[in-house]
């Protein structure tokens, strides 16, 4: 039923109960199962199929690259989609879930390294197709005074899904499923976990699709009121820009490419230079189109909205950059760190390596379990008393302490204590920036802005994937433990960057 509102009258959205909040975000439970299986097991799969530790970042680059390309595009498209009773966000949830479930089924059957790398690319693209609209979906469906609760519930489902996905191979081994395999083959524990994970992903997303009804364009217009029409002309602002910034991006990319040869850097750094040049060329093309009166296209809208981000979003973007650098370092390197430094595993074919890899599944389940609990208990308590900005600073510093403790712990069982700090940071990273942003973004551009904000989730991952291998080879060969020091350091930088984030209604952090 369409809600009509008299001109100049703004109609508030209905308040949802906890069941409604849960239905909105339940699909994220399955999406995060997919991410958890990917994060905890892809290094294991790659090493089993023959790659060396120093080459892991180059293989992992598929994941952030697909996010960089997919999320702004899906955000832009979902803002402009309306398929009748199917809505505008839900079609993307379902399409991404189907593709991700297929990728999870095929991944552990990979006969060679190239096939596994391609499946990682497909899996991450599919997960991003589902994930990006879920962020905007919370803003679409909830009143501003429910945004914090909505993202907290979403974070709790993320944590719960990640616990399930991370610990499932370990539980299968305890149930008698074989955790060893011939050289070059994937253990049965991983295969079964991926297959069950694919089914769980599809069914949980289907639950959200079937139990929620999106507001129609007329209802959204009534909720937003007439002021939503005056959001500004991103294409018009883009037409006024010069080509100097575009040229600088291209020049920066060319400089990186030159540095690869001059400094004998790892070949994956070529990708970083190519991406800088590609953005410069895309930016120049968007400006040219806007100047020619053809600004109503996806490229011009995305580039224009990127350059016209609200100031609060720009400051939070720097925090995200440092935060996700630490997370990606953790996901790539925890398995080799634990296997090498805590289980003394000589190589990926060793039973000790498989034992260490399974313990990493438990560690990842632990930090995600802590995050699920913290999202519903600790973070709301701290944010009420200290504000969202200070709460996020505290969460980030807890994570830094967790990573630093890897240098002082000798018993792998005690790493569970380290995961408490990491779990608190993970909960805060998933909830606080989005709760801060949701109420300040224009409703009509919520999808594209959430997609663009996730660029600062993806770019640091690309940076880690392209340069971390070179750093480790040059300065810390055969000592993966030092990656944890980098993770701790960048989380401290993220906490410092929060000093420049001023949340409306809160005192300076």
CSV table of C-alpha atoms in Angstrom, one decimal:
chain,number,residue,atom,x,y,z
A,1,UNK,CA,0.0,0.0,0.0
A,2,UNK,CA,1.5,3.4,-1.0
A,3,UNK,CA,1.8,6.0,1.6
A,4,UNK,CA,0.7,9.4,0.3
A,5,UNK,CA,1.9,12.6,2.0
A,6,UNK,CA,0.7,16.2,1.5
A,7,UNK,CA,3.3,18.5,-0.1
A,8,UNK,CA,5.8,19.6,2.5
A,9,UNK,CA,4.9,16.9,5.0
A,10,UNK,CA,7.4,14.3,5.9
A,11,UNK,CA,5.9,10.9,6.9
A,12,UNK,CA,8.1,8.9,9.4
A,13,UNK,CA,9.0,5.3,8.7
A,14,UNK,CA,7.4,2.7,10.8
A,15,UNK,CA,9.3,1.4,13.9
A,16,UNK,CA,10.4,-2.2,13.5
A,17,UNK,CA,10.5,-4.7,16.3
A,18,UNK,CA,13.4,-7.0,16.9
A,19,UNK,CA,11.9,-9.6,14.6
A,20,UNK,CA,11.8,-7.1,11.8
A,21,UNK,CA,15.4,-6.0,12.5
A,22,UNK,CA,16.5,-9.7,12.4
A,23,UNK,CA,14.6,-10.4,9.1
A,24,UNK,CA,16.3,-7.5,7.4
A,25,UNK,CA,19.8,-8.7,8.2
A,26,UNK,CA,19.5,-12.5,8.4
A,27,UNK,CA,20.8,-12.9,4.9
A,28,UNK,CA,24.1,-11.5,6.1
A,29,UNK,CA,24.5,-14.6,8.3
A,30,UNK,CA,24.9,-16.7,5.2
A,31,UNK,CA,27.0,-14.1,3.3
A,32,UNK,CA,29.4,-14.1,6.2
A,33,UNK,CA,29.6,-17.9,6.3
A,34,UNK,CA,30.9,-17.5,2.7
A,35,UNK,CA,33.4,-14.8,3.6
A,36,UNK,CA,34.6,-16.8,6.7
A,37,UNK,CA,35.2,-20.0,4.7
A,38,UNK,CA,37.1,-17.9,2.1
A,39,UNK,CA,39.2,-15.9,4.7
A,40,UNK,CA,40.1,-18.9,6.8
A,41,UNK,CA,40.8,-21.5,4.1
A,42,UNK,CA,42.0,-19.8,0.9
A,43,UNK,CA,45.6,-19.5,1.9
A,44,UNK,CA,45.4,-23.2,2.9
A,45,UNK,CA,43.9,-24.1,-0.5
A,46,UNK,CA,46.5,-22.1,-2.4
A,47,UNK,CA,49.4,-23.5,-0.4
A,48,UNK,CA,48.1,-27.1,-0.8
A,49,UNK,CA,47.9,-26.5,-4.5
A,50,UNK,CA,51.6,-25.5,-4.6
A,51,UNK,CA,52.0,-21.8,-4.0
A,52,UNK,CA,54.7,-20.3,-1.7
A,53,UNK,CA,53.9,-18.0,1.3
A,54,UNK,CA,55.4,-15.0,-0.5
A,55,UNK,CA,53.1,-15.4,-3.4
A,56,UNK,CA,49.9,-15.5,-1.3
A,57,UNK,CA,49.2,-11.8,-1.5
A,58,UNK,CA,49.2,-11.9,-5.3
A,59,UNK,CA,46.6,-14.7,-5.4
A,60,UNK,CA,44.5,-12.9,-2.8
A,61,UNK,CA,44.3,-9.8,-4.9
A,62,UNK,CA,41.3,-11.1,-6.7
A,63,UNK,CA,39.1,-10.5,-3.7
A,64,UNK,CA,39.6,-6.8,-3.1
A,65,UNK,CA,39.8,-6.0,-6.8
A,66,UNK,CA,36.4,-7.5,-7.5
A,67,UNK,CA,35.0,-5.5,-4.5
A,68,UNK,CA,36.5,-2.3,-5.9
A,69,UNK,CA,34.8,-2.8,-9.2
A,70,UNK,CA,31.5,-4.4,-8.1
A,71,UNK,CA,30.4,-2.4,-5.1
A,72,UNK,CA,30.1,1.1,-6.6
A,73,UNK,CA,28.4,-0.3,-9.7
A,74,UNK,CA,25.9,-2.4,-7.7
A,75,UNK,CA,25.2,0.5,-5.4
A,76,UNK,CA,24.5,2.8,-8.3
A,77,UNK,CA,22.3,0.3,-10.0
A,78,UNK,CA,20.3,-0.7,-6.9
A,79,UNK,CA,19.5,3.0,-6.2
A,80,UNK,CA,17.8,3.0,-9.6
A,81,UNK,CA,16.2,-0.4,-9.7
A,82,UNK,CA,12.6,-1.2,-9.0
A,83,UNK,CA,11.2,-4.6,-10.0
A,84,UNK,CA,7.7,-4.2,-8.6
A,85,UNK,CA,7.1,-6.6,-5.7
A,86,UNK,CA,10.7,-7.9,-6.0
A,87,UNK,CA,12.0,-4.4,-4.9
A,88,UNK,CA,15.3,-2.8,-5.6
A,89,UNK,CA,17.8,-4.4,-3.3
A,90,UNK,CA,16.5,-7.9,-3.0
A,91,UNK,CA,17.1,-9.0,-6.6
A,92,UNK,CA,20.8,-8.3,-6.0
A,93,UNK,CA,20.8,-10.3,-2.7
A,94,UNK,CA,19.4,-13.3,-4.5
A,95,UNK,CA,21.5,-13.2,-7.7
A,96,UNK,CA,24.7,-12.9,-5.7
A,97,UNK,CA,23.7,-15.7,-3.4
A,98,UNK,CA,23.0,-18.1,-6.2
A,99,UNK,CA,26.4,-17.4,-7.8
A,100,UNK,CA,28.3,-17.5,-4.5
A,101,UNK,CA,26.7,-20.9,-3.6
A,102,UNK,CA,27.9,-22.3,-6.9
A,103,UNK,CA,31.4,-20.9,-6.4
A,104,UNK,CA,31.6,-22.5,-2.9
A,105,UNK,CA,30.6,-25.8,-4.3
A,106,UNK,CA,33.3,-25.8,-7.0
A,107,UNK,CA,36.1,-24.1,-5.0
A,108,UNK,CA,37.4,-27.2,-3.1
A,109,UNK,CA,37.2,-29.3,-6.2
A,110,UNK,CA,40.0,-27.1,-7.8
A,111,UNK,CA,42.4,-29.4,-9.6
A,112,UNK,CA,45.0,-26.7,-10.1
A,113,UNK,CA,46.0,-23.4,-8.6
A,114,UNK,CA,44.7,-21.3,-11.6
A,115,UNK,CA,41.2,-22.8,-11.2
A,116,UNK,CA,41.2,-22.0,-7.4
A,117,UNK,CA,42.3,-18.3,-8.1
A,118,UNK,CA,39.5,-18.0,-10.7
A,119,UNK,CA,36.9,-19.4,-8.3
A,120,UNK,CA,38.1,-16.9,-5.6
A,121,UNK,CA,37.4,-14.1,-8.1
A,122,UNK,CA,33.9,-15.4,-8.8
A,123,UNK,CA,33.1,-16.0,-5.2
A,124,UNK,CA,34.2,-12.6,-4.0
A,125,UNK,CA,32.3,-10.9,-6.9
A,126,UNK,CA,29.2,-12.8,-6.0
A,127,UNK,CA,29.5,-12.1,-2.3
A,128,UNK,CA,29.9,-8.4,-3.0
A,129,UNK,CA,26.8,-8.4,-5.3
A,130,UNK,CA,24.8,-9.6,-2.3
A,131,UNK,CA,26.6,-7.7,0.5
A,132,UNK,CA,26.6,-4.1,-0.8
A,133,UNK,CA,22.8,-3.7,-1.1
A,134,UNK,CA,22.5,-5.1,2.5
A,135,UNK,CA,24.2,-2.0,3.9
A,136,UNK,CA,21.8,0.3,2.1
A,137,UNK,CA,18.9,-1.9,2.9
A,138,UNK,CA,19.2,-1.1,6.6
A,139,UNK,CA,19.1,2.6,5.8
A,140,UNK,CA,16.1,2.1,3.5
A,141,UNK,CA,14.0,0.2,6.0
A,142,UNK,CA,14.7,1.9,9.3
A,143,UNK,CA,14.1,5.2,11.0
A,144,UNK,CA,17.2,7.2,11.8
A,145,UNK,CA,16.8,6.5,15.5
A,146,UNK,CA,17.0,2.7,14.7
A,147,UNK,CA,20.1,2.9,12.6
A,148,UNK,CA,22.4,2.0,15.4
A,149,UNK,CA,20.3,-1.0,16.5
A,150,UNK,CA,19.9,-2.1,12.9
A,151,UNK,CA,23.7,-2.2,12.2
A,152,UNK,CA,24.3,-3.8,15.6
A,153,UNK,CA,21.9,-6.6,14.7
A,154,UNK,CA,23.6,-6.9,11.3
A,155,UNK,CA,27.0,-7.1,13.0
A,156,UNK,CA,25.7,-9.8,15.3
A,157,UNK,CA,24.6,-11.9,12.3
A,158,UNK,CA,28.0,-11.2,10.6
A,159,UNK,CA,29.7,-12.5,13.7
A,160,UNK,CA,27.5,-15.5,14.1
A,161,UNK,CA,27.9,-16.5,10.4
A,162,UNK,CA,31.6,-16.1,10.6
A,163,UNK,CA,31.8,-18.3,13.7
A,164,UNK,CA,29.9,-21.0,11.9
A,165,UNK,CA,32.0,-20.7,8.8
A,166,UNK,CA,35.3,-20.5,10.6
A,167,UNK,CA,34.8,-23.4,13.0
A,168,UNK,CA,33.0,-25.8,10.7
A,169,UNK,CA,36.1,-27.6,9.3
A,170,UNK,CA,37.4,-28.1,12.9
A,171,UNK,CA,34.0,-29.5,14.0
A,172,UNK,CA,34.0,-31.9,11.0
A,173,UNK,CA,37.4,-33.2,12.0
A,174,UNK,CA,36.1,-33.8,15.5
A,175,UNK,CA,33.1,-35.7,14.0
A,176,UNK,CA,35.5,-38.0,12.1
A,177,UNK,CA,35.8,-36.4,8.7
A,178,UNK,CA,39.4,-36.7,7.4
A,179,UNK,CA,41.6,-33.6,7.7
A,180,UNK,CA,44.5,-35.0,5.8
A,181,UNK,CA,44.8,-35.6,2.0
A,182,UNK,CA,47.4,-36.6,-0.5
A,183,UNK,CA,49.8,-33.9,-1.7
A,184,UNK,CA,48.0,-31.5,-3.9
A,185,UNK,CA,44.5,-32.5,-2.8
A,186,UNK,CA,42.1,-30.5,-0.5
A,187,UNK,CA,41.2,-32.3,2.8
A,188,UNK,CA,37.6,-33.6,3.1
A,189,UNK,CA,36.9,-31.2,6.1
A,190,UNK,CA,37.4,-28.2,3.8
A,191,UNK,CA,35.3,-29.7,0.9
A,192,UNK,CA,32.3,-30.6,3.1
A,193,UNK,CA,32.5,-27.2,4.9
A,194,UNK,CA,32.4,-25.3,1.6
A,195,UNK,CA,29.4,-27.4,0.3
A,196,UNK,CA,27.4,-26.9,3.5
A,197,UNK,CA,28.4,-23.3,3.6
A,198,UNK,CA,27.0,-22.7,0.1
A,199,UNK,CA,23.6,-24.2,1.0
A,200,UNK,CA,23.5,-22.1,4.2
A,201,UNK,CA,24.4,-18.9,2.3
A,202,UNK,CA,21.6,-19.4,-0.2
A,203,UNK,CA,18.9,-20.3,2.3
A,204,UNK,CA,19.7,-17.4,4.7
A,205,UNK,CA,19.6,-14.8,1.9
A,206,UNK,CA,16.3,-16.4,0.6
A,207,UNK,CA,14.9,-15.9,4.1
A,208,UNK,CA,15.5,-12.2,4.0
A,209,UNK,CA,14.1,-12.0,0.4
A,210,UNK,CA,10.9,-13.8,1.4
A,211,UNK,CA,10.2,-12.2,4.8
A,212,UNK,CA,10.8,-8.5,3.9
A,213,UNK,CA,8.9,-6.1,1.8
A,214,UNK,CA,10.7,-3.1,0.5
A,215,UNK,CA,9.1,0.3,0.5
A,216,UNK,CA,7.9,1.5,-2.9
A,217,UNK,CA,9.4,4.6,-4.6
A,218,UNK,CA,6.3,6.5,-3.7
A,219,UNK,CA,6.6,5.5,0.0
A,220,UNK,CA,10.3,6.4,0.1
A,221,UNK,CA,9.5,9.8,-1.4
A,222,UNK,CA,6.8,10.3,1.3
A,223,UNK,CA,9.3,9.3,4.0
A,224,UNK,CA,12.1,11.6,2.7
A,225,UNK,CA,9.9,14.6,2.1
A,226,UNK,CA,10.4,17.3,-0.7
A,227,UNK,CA,13.9,18.3,0.5
A,228,UNK,CA,15.3,15.0,-0.9
A,229,UNK,CA,15.0,16.5,-4.4
A,230,UNK,CA,17.7,19.1,-3.6
A,231,UNK,CA,20.6,16.8,-3.2
A,232,UNK,CA,22.8,18.7,-5.7
A,233,UNK,CA,23.9,18.0,-9.2
A,234,UNK,CA,27.0,15.7,-9.1
A,235,UNK,CA,27.3,15.8,-12.9
A,236,UNK,CA,27.1,19.6,-12.9
A,237,UNK,CA,29.9,19.8,-10.3
A,238,UNK,CA,31.9,17.3,-12.3
A,239,UNK,CA,31.7,19.4,-15.5
A,240,UNK,CA,33.3,22.3,-13.6
A,241,UNK,CA,36.4,20.3,-12.7
A,242,UNK,CA,39.6,20.5,-14.6
A,243,UNK,CA,41.6,17.5,-16.0
A,244,UNK,CA,44.6,18.2,-13.8
A,245,UNK,CA,43.6,15.8,-11.0
A,246,UNK,CA,42.9,13.1,-13.6
A,247,UNK,CA,46.4,13.7,-15.1
A,248,UNK,CA,47.9,13.4,-11.6
A,249,UNK,CA,46.3,10.0,-11.0
A,250,UNK,CA,47.7,8.8,-14.3
A,251,UNK,CA,51.1,10.2,-13.5
A,252,UNK,CA,51.1,8.5,-10.1
A,253,UNK,CA,50.3,5.2,-11.7
A,254,UNK,CA,53.0,5.6,-14.2
A,255,UNK,CA,55.5,6.4,-11.4
A,256,UNK,CA,54.5,3.2,-9.6
A,257,UNK,CA,55.1,1.2,-12.8
A,258,UNK,CA,58.5,2.8,-13.2
A,259,UNK,CA,59.3,2.0,-9.6
A,260,UNK,CA,58.6,-1.7,-10.1
A,261,UNK,CA,61.4,-1.9,-12.6
A,262,UNK,CA,63.8,0.6,-10.9
A,263,UNK,CA,63.5,-1.0,-7.5
A,264,UNK,CA,63.0,-4.6,-8.6
A,265,UNK,CA,59.7,-4.8,-6.7
A,266,UNK,CA,57.3,-7.8,-6.9
A,267,UNK,CA,55.3,-8.1,-10.1
A,268,UNK,CA,52.0,-7.7,-8.3
A,269,UNK,CA,52.8,-4.0,-7.7
A,270,UNK,CA,52.1,-3.5,-11.4
A,271,UNK,CA,48.5,-3.9,-10.5
A,272,UNK,CA,48.6,-1.0,-8.1
A,273,UNK,CA,50.1,1.3,-10.8
A,274,UNK,CA,47.6,0.1,-13.4
A,275,UNK,CA,44.6,0.8,-11.0
A,276,UNK,CA,45.9,4.4,-10.4
A,277,UNK,CA,46.2,5.0,-14.1
A,278,UNK,CA,42.8,3.4,-14.7
A,279,UNK,CA,41.1,5.7,-12.2
A,280,UNK,CA,42.8,8.7,-13.7
A,281,UNK,CA,41.5,7.8,-17.2
A,282,UNK,CA,38.0,7.0,-15.9
A,283,UNK,CA,37.9,10.4,-14.1
A,284,UNK,CA,39.0,12.2,-17.2
A,285,UNK,CA,36.4,10.4,-19.3
A,286,UNK,CA,33.7,11.2,-16.8
A,287,UNK,CA,34.6,14.9,-16.8
A,288,UNK,CA,34.6,15.0,-20.6
A,289,UNK,CA,31.2,13.4,-20.7
A,290,UNK,CA,29.8,15.8,-18.2
A,291,UNK,CA,31.3,18.8,-20.0
A,292,UNK,CA,29.6,17.6,-23.2
A,293,UNK,CA,26.2,17.5,-21.6
A,294,UNK,CA,26.2,13.7,-21.2
A,295,UNK,CA,26.5,13.5,-17.5
A,296,UNK,CA,23.6,11.2,-17.0
A,297,UNK,CA,25.6,8.0,-17.2
A,298,UNK,CA,26.9,5.5,-14.6
A,299,UNK,CA,30.6,6.6,-15.0
A,300,UNK,CA,29.9,10.3,-14.4
A,301,UNK,CA,27.5,9.6,-11.5
A,302,UNK,CA,30.0,7.4,-9.7
A,303,UNK,CA,33.0,9.7,-10.3
A,304,UNK,CA,31.0,12.8,-9.4
A,305,UNK,CA,29.6,11.2,-6.2
A,306,UNK,CA,33.1,10.0,-5.3
A,307,UNK,CA,34.6,13.5,-5.6
A,308,UNK,CA,31.6,15.0,-3.8
A,309,UNK,CA,31.5,12.8,-0.7
A,310,UNK,CA,30.3,14.6,2.5
A,311,UNK,CA,33.2,15.7,4.7
A,312,UNK,CA,32.3,13.3,7.5
A,313,UNK,CA,32.5,10.4,5.0
A,314,UNK,CA,35.9,11.5,3.8
A,315,UNK,CA,37.3,11.6,7.4
A,316,UNK,CA,35.8,8.2,8.1
A,317,UNK,CA,37.3,6.9,4.9
A,318,UNK,CA,40.8,7.4,6.3
A,319,UNK,CA,39.9,5.4,9.4
A,320,UNK,CA,38.5,2.6,7.2
A,321,UNK,CA,41.7,2.6,5.1
A,322,UNK,CA,43.9,1.8,8.1
A,323,UNK,CA,41.3,-0.5,9.7
A,324,UNK,CA,40.9,-2.8,6.7
A,325,UNK,CA,44.6,-2.8,6.0
A,326,UNK,CA,45.0,-4.6,9.4
A,327,UNK,CA,42.1,-7.0,8.7
A,328,UNK,CA,43.4,-8.1,5.3
A,329,UNK,CA,46.9,-8.6,6.8
A,330,UNK,CA,45.3,-10.9,9.3
A,331,UNK,CA,43.2,-12.9,6.8
A,332,UNK,CA,46.2,-13.6,4.5
A,333,UNK,CA,48.8,-14.3,7.1
A,334,UNK,CA,47.3,-15.9,10.3
A,335,UNK,CA,47.4,-19.4,8.9
A,336,UNK,CA,51.1,-19.3,7.9
A,337,UNK,CA,52.0,-17.4,11.1
A,338,UNK,CA,50.3,-19.9,13.4
A,339,UNK,CA,51.5,-22.9,11.4
A,340,UNK,CA,55.1,-21.6,11.3
A,341,UNK,CA,55.6,-20.0,14.7
A,342,UNK,CA,53.2,-22.0,16.9
A,343,UNK,CA,53.1,-25.5,15.3
A,344,UNK,CA,56.6,-25.6,13.7
A,345,UNK,CA,55.1,-26.9,10.5
A,346,UNK,CA,57.8,-27.4,7.8
A,347,UNK,CA,55.4,-27.1,4.8
A,348,UNK,CA,51.7,-27.2,3.7
A,349,UNK,CA,51.9,-31.0,3.2
A,350,UNK,CA,52.8,-31.6,6.9
A,351,UNK,CA,50.0,-32.9,9.3
A,352,UNK,CA,51.2,-30.2,11.7
A,353,UNK,CA,50.3,-27.6,9.1
A,354,UNK,CA,46.8,-29.0,8.7
A,355,UNK,CA,46.5,-29.0,12.5
A,356,UNK,CA,47.6,-25.4,12.7
A,357,UNK,CA,45.3,-24.4,9.9
A,358,UNK,CA,42.3,-26.0,11.7
A,359,UNK,CA,43.3,-24.1,14.9
A,360,UNK,CA,43.2,-20.9,12.9
A,361,UNK,CA,39.6,-21.8,12.0
A,362,UNK,CA,38.9,-21.9,15.8
A,363,UNK,CA,40.7,-18.6,16.3
A,364,UNK,CA,38.7,-16.9,13.6
A,365,UNK,CA,35.5,-18.3,15.1
A,366,UNK,CA,36.5,-16.9,18.4
A,367,UNK,CA,37.0,-13.3,17.3
A,368,UNK,CA,33.8,-13.4,15.3
A,369,UNK,CA,31.9,-14.8,18.4
A,370,UNK,CA,33.3,-12.0,20.5
A,371,UNK,CA,32.2,-9.5,17.8
A,372,UNK,CA,28.7,-10.9,17.8
A,373,UNK,CA,28.4,-10.5,21.6
A,374,UNK,CA,30.2,-7.1,21.7
A,375,UNK,CA,27.9,-5.7,19.0
A,376,UNK,CA,24.8,-6.2,21.1
A,377,UNK,CA,26.3,-5.5,24.5
A,378,UNK,CA,29.6,-3.7,24.9
A,379,UNK,CA,29.4,-1.3,21.9
A,380,UNK,CA,25.9,0.1,22.7
A,381,UNK,CA,26.9,0.6,26.3
A,382,UNK,CA,30.1,2.5,25.4
A,383,UNK,CA,28.4,4.5,22.7
A,384,UNK,CA,25.7,5.7,25.0
A,385,UNK,CA,28.2,6.8,27.6
A,386,UNK,CA,31.2,7.9,25.5
A,387,UNK,CA,29.7,8.5,22.0
A,388,UNK,CA,30.3,6.6,18.8
A,389,UNK,CA,33.6,8.2,17.9
A,390,UNK,CA,35.3,7.4,21.3
A,391,UNK,CA,33.8,4.0,21.2
A,392,UNK,CA,35.3,3.3,17.8
A,393,UNK,CA,38.7,4.5,19.0
A,394,UNK,CA,38.6,2.1,22.0
A,395,UNK,CA,37.6,-0.8,19.8
A,396,UNK,CA,40.5,-0.1,17.3
A,397,UNK,CA,43.0,0.0,20.2
A,398,UNK,CA,41.7,-3.3,21.5
A,399,UNK,CA,42.4,-4.8,18.2
A,400,UNK,CA,46.0,-3.4,18.1
A,401,UNK,CA,46.7,-5.0,21.5
A,402,UNK,CA,45.3,-8.3,20.2
A,403,UNK,CA,47.7,-8.3,17.2
A,404,UNK,CA,50.7,-7.2,19.3
A,405,UNK,CA,50.1,-10.0,21.7
A,406,UNK,CA,51.1,-12.6,19.0
A,407,UNK,CA,54.7,-11.7,19.9
A,408,UNK,CA,54.3,-12.5,23.6
A,409,UNK,CA,52.2,-15.7,23.4
A,410,UNK,CA,53.9,-19.0,23.0
A,411,UNK,CA,51.0,-21.5,23.6
A,412,UNK,CA,48.6,-21.5,20.6
A,413,UNK,CA,45.7,-22.0,23.0
A,414,UNK,CA,46.4,-18.6,24.6
A,415,UNK,CA,45.9,-17.0,21.2
A,416,UNK,CA,42.2,-17.2,22.1
A,417,UNK,CA,42.9,-14.3,24.5
A,418,UNK,CA,44.4,-12.3,21.6
A,419,UNK,CA,41.2,-12.8,19.6
A,420,UNK,CA,39.1,-11.0,22.3
A,421,UNK,CA,40.7,-7.7,21.4
A,422,UNK,CA,40.6,-8.5,17.7
A,423,UNK,CA,36.9,-9.4,18.0
A,424,UNK,CA,36.0,-6.1,19.8
A,425,UNK,CA,37.8,-4.2,17.0
A,426,UNK,CA,36.0,-6.2,14.3
A,427,UNK,CA,32.6,-5.5,15.9
A,428,UNK,CA,33.3,-1.8,16.0
A,429,UNK,CA,34.6,-1.7,12.4
A,430,UNK,CA,31.5,-3.3,11.2
A,431,UNK,CA,29.0,-1.2,13.2
A,432,UNK,CA,30.3,2.2,14.3
A,433,UNK,CA,31.3,3.8,10.9
A,434,UNK,CA,28.0,2.8,9.3
A,435,UNK,CA,26.0,3.9,12.3
A,436,UNK,CA,27.8,7.3,12.1
A,437,UNK,CA,27.2,7.6,8.4
A,438,UNK,CA,23.7,6.3,7.9
A,439,UNK,CA,21.8,9.3,9.3
A,440,UNK,CA,23.9,11.8,7.4
A,441,UNK,CA,23.7,10.4,3.8
A,442,UNK,CA,21.0,11.4,1.4
A,443,UNK,CA,18.4,8.6,1.1
A,444,UNK,CA,18.3,8.6,-2.7
A,445,UNK,CA,22.0,8.0,-2.9
A,446,UNK,CA,22.4,5.6,0.0
A,447,UNK,CA,23.4,2.7,-2.3
A,448,UNK,CA,26.0,4.5,-4.2
A,449,UNK,CA,27.5,6.2,-1.1
A,450,UNK,CA,27.7,2.9,0.7
A,451,UNK,CA,29.4,1.4,-2.3
A,452,UNK,CA,31.8,4.2,-2.5
A,453,UNK,CA,32.5,4.0,1.2
A,454,UNK,CA,33.5,0.4,0.7
A,455,UNK,CA,36.1,1.6,-1.8
A,456,UNK,CA,38.1,2.4,1.4
A,457,UNK,CA,37.6,-1.1,2.5
A,458,UNK,CA,38.9,-2.5,-0.7
A,459,UNK,CA,41.8,-0.1,-1.6
A,460,UNK,CA,43.9,-1.0,1.5
A,461,UNK,CA,43.4,-4.7,0.8
A,462,UNK,CA,44.7,-4.1,-2.7
A,463,UNK,CA,47.7,-2.2,-1.3
A,464,UNK,CA,48.4,-5.0,1.2
A,465,UNK,CA,48.1,-7.6,-1.6
A,466,UNK,CA,50.4,-5.8,-3.9
A,467,UNK,CA,53.2,-4.6,-1.5
A,468,UNK,CA,53.2,-6.9,1.5
A,469,UNK,CA,54.9,-9.7,-0.3
A,470,UNK,CA,57.7,-7.3,-1.4
A,471,UNK,CA,58.1,-6.0,2.2
A,472,UNK,CA,58.3,-9.5,3.7
A,473,UNK,CA,60.7,-10.8,1.2
A,474,UNK,CA,63.1,-7.9,1.5
A,475,UNK,CA,63.0,-7.3,5.3
A,476,UNK,CA,61.6,-10.4,7.0
A,477,UNK,CA,62.1,-13.5,4.8
A,478,UNK,CA,60.7,-16.6,6.4
A,479,UNK,CA,59.3,-14.7,9.4
A,480,UNK,CA,55.6,-14.2,8.8
A,481,UNK,CA,55.0,-13.2,12.5
A,482,UNK,CA,56.1,-9.7,11.6
A,483,UNK,CA,52.9,-9.2,9.6
A,484,UNK,CA,51.1,-9.0,13.0
A,485,UNK,CA,53.3,-6.0,13.9
A,486,UNK,CA,52.1,-4.2,10.7
A,487,UNK,CA,48.5,-5.1,11.6
A,488,UNK,CA,48.9,-3.6,15.1
A,489,UNK,CA,50.5,-0.5,13.8
A,490,UNK,CA,47.9,0.4,11.3
A,491,UNK,CA,45.1,-0.1,13.8
A,492,UNK,CA,46.8,2.5,16.0
A,493,UNK,CA,46.9,4.8,13.1
A,494,UNK,CA,43.2,4.2,12.5
A,495,UNK,CA,42.4,5.1,16.2
A,496,UNK,CA,44.5,8.3,15.8
A,497,UNK,CA,42.6,9.2,12.6
A,498,UNK,CA,39.3,9.1,14.6
A,499,UNK,CA,40.5,12.3,16.4
A,500,UNK,CA,39.4,14.2,13.2
A,501,UNK,CA,35.9,12.6,13.0
A,502,UNK,CA,33.3,14.9,14.6
A,503,UNK,CA,30.0,13.2,15.0
A,504,UNK,CA,27.0,15.6,15.1
A,505,UNK,CA,25.8,16.0,18.7
A,506,UNK,CA,29.0,14.5,20.2
A,507,UNK,CA,32.0,16.3,21.7
A,508,UNK,CA,35.4,15.9,20.0
A,509,UNK,CA,36.9,12.4,20.6
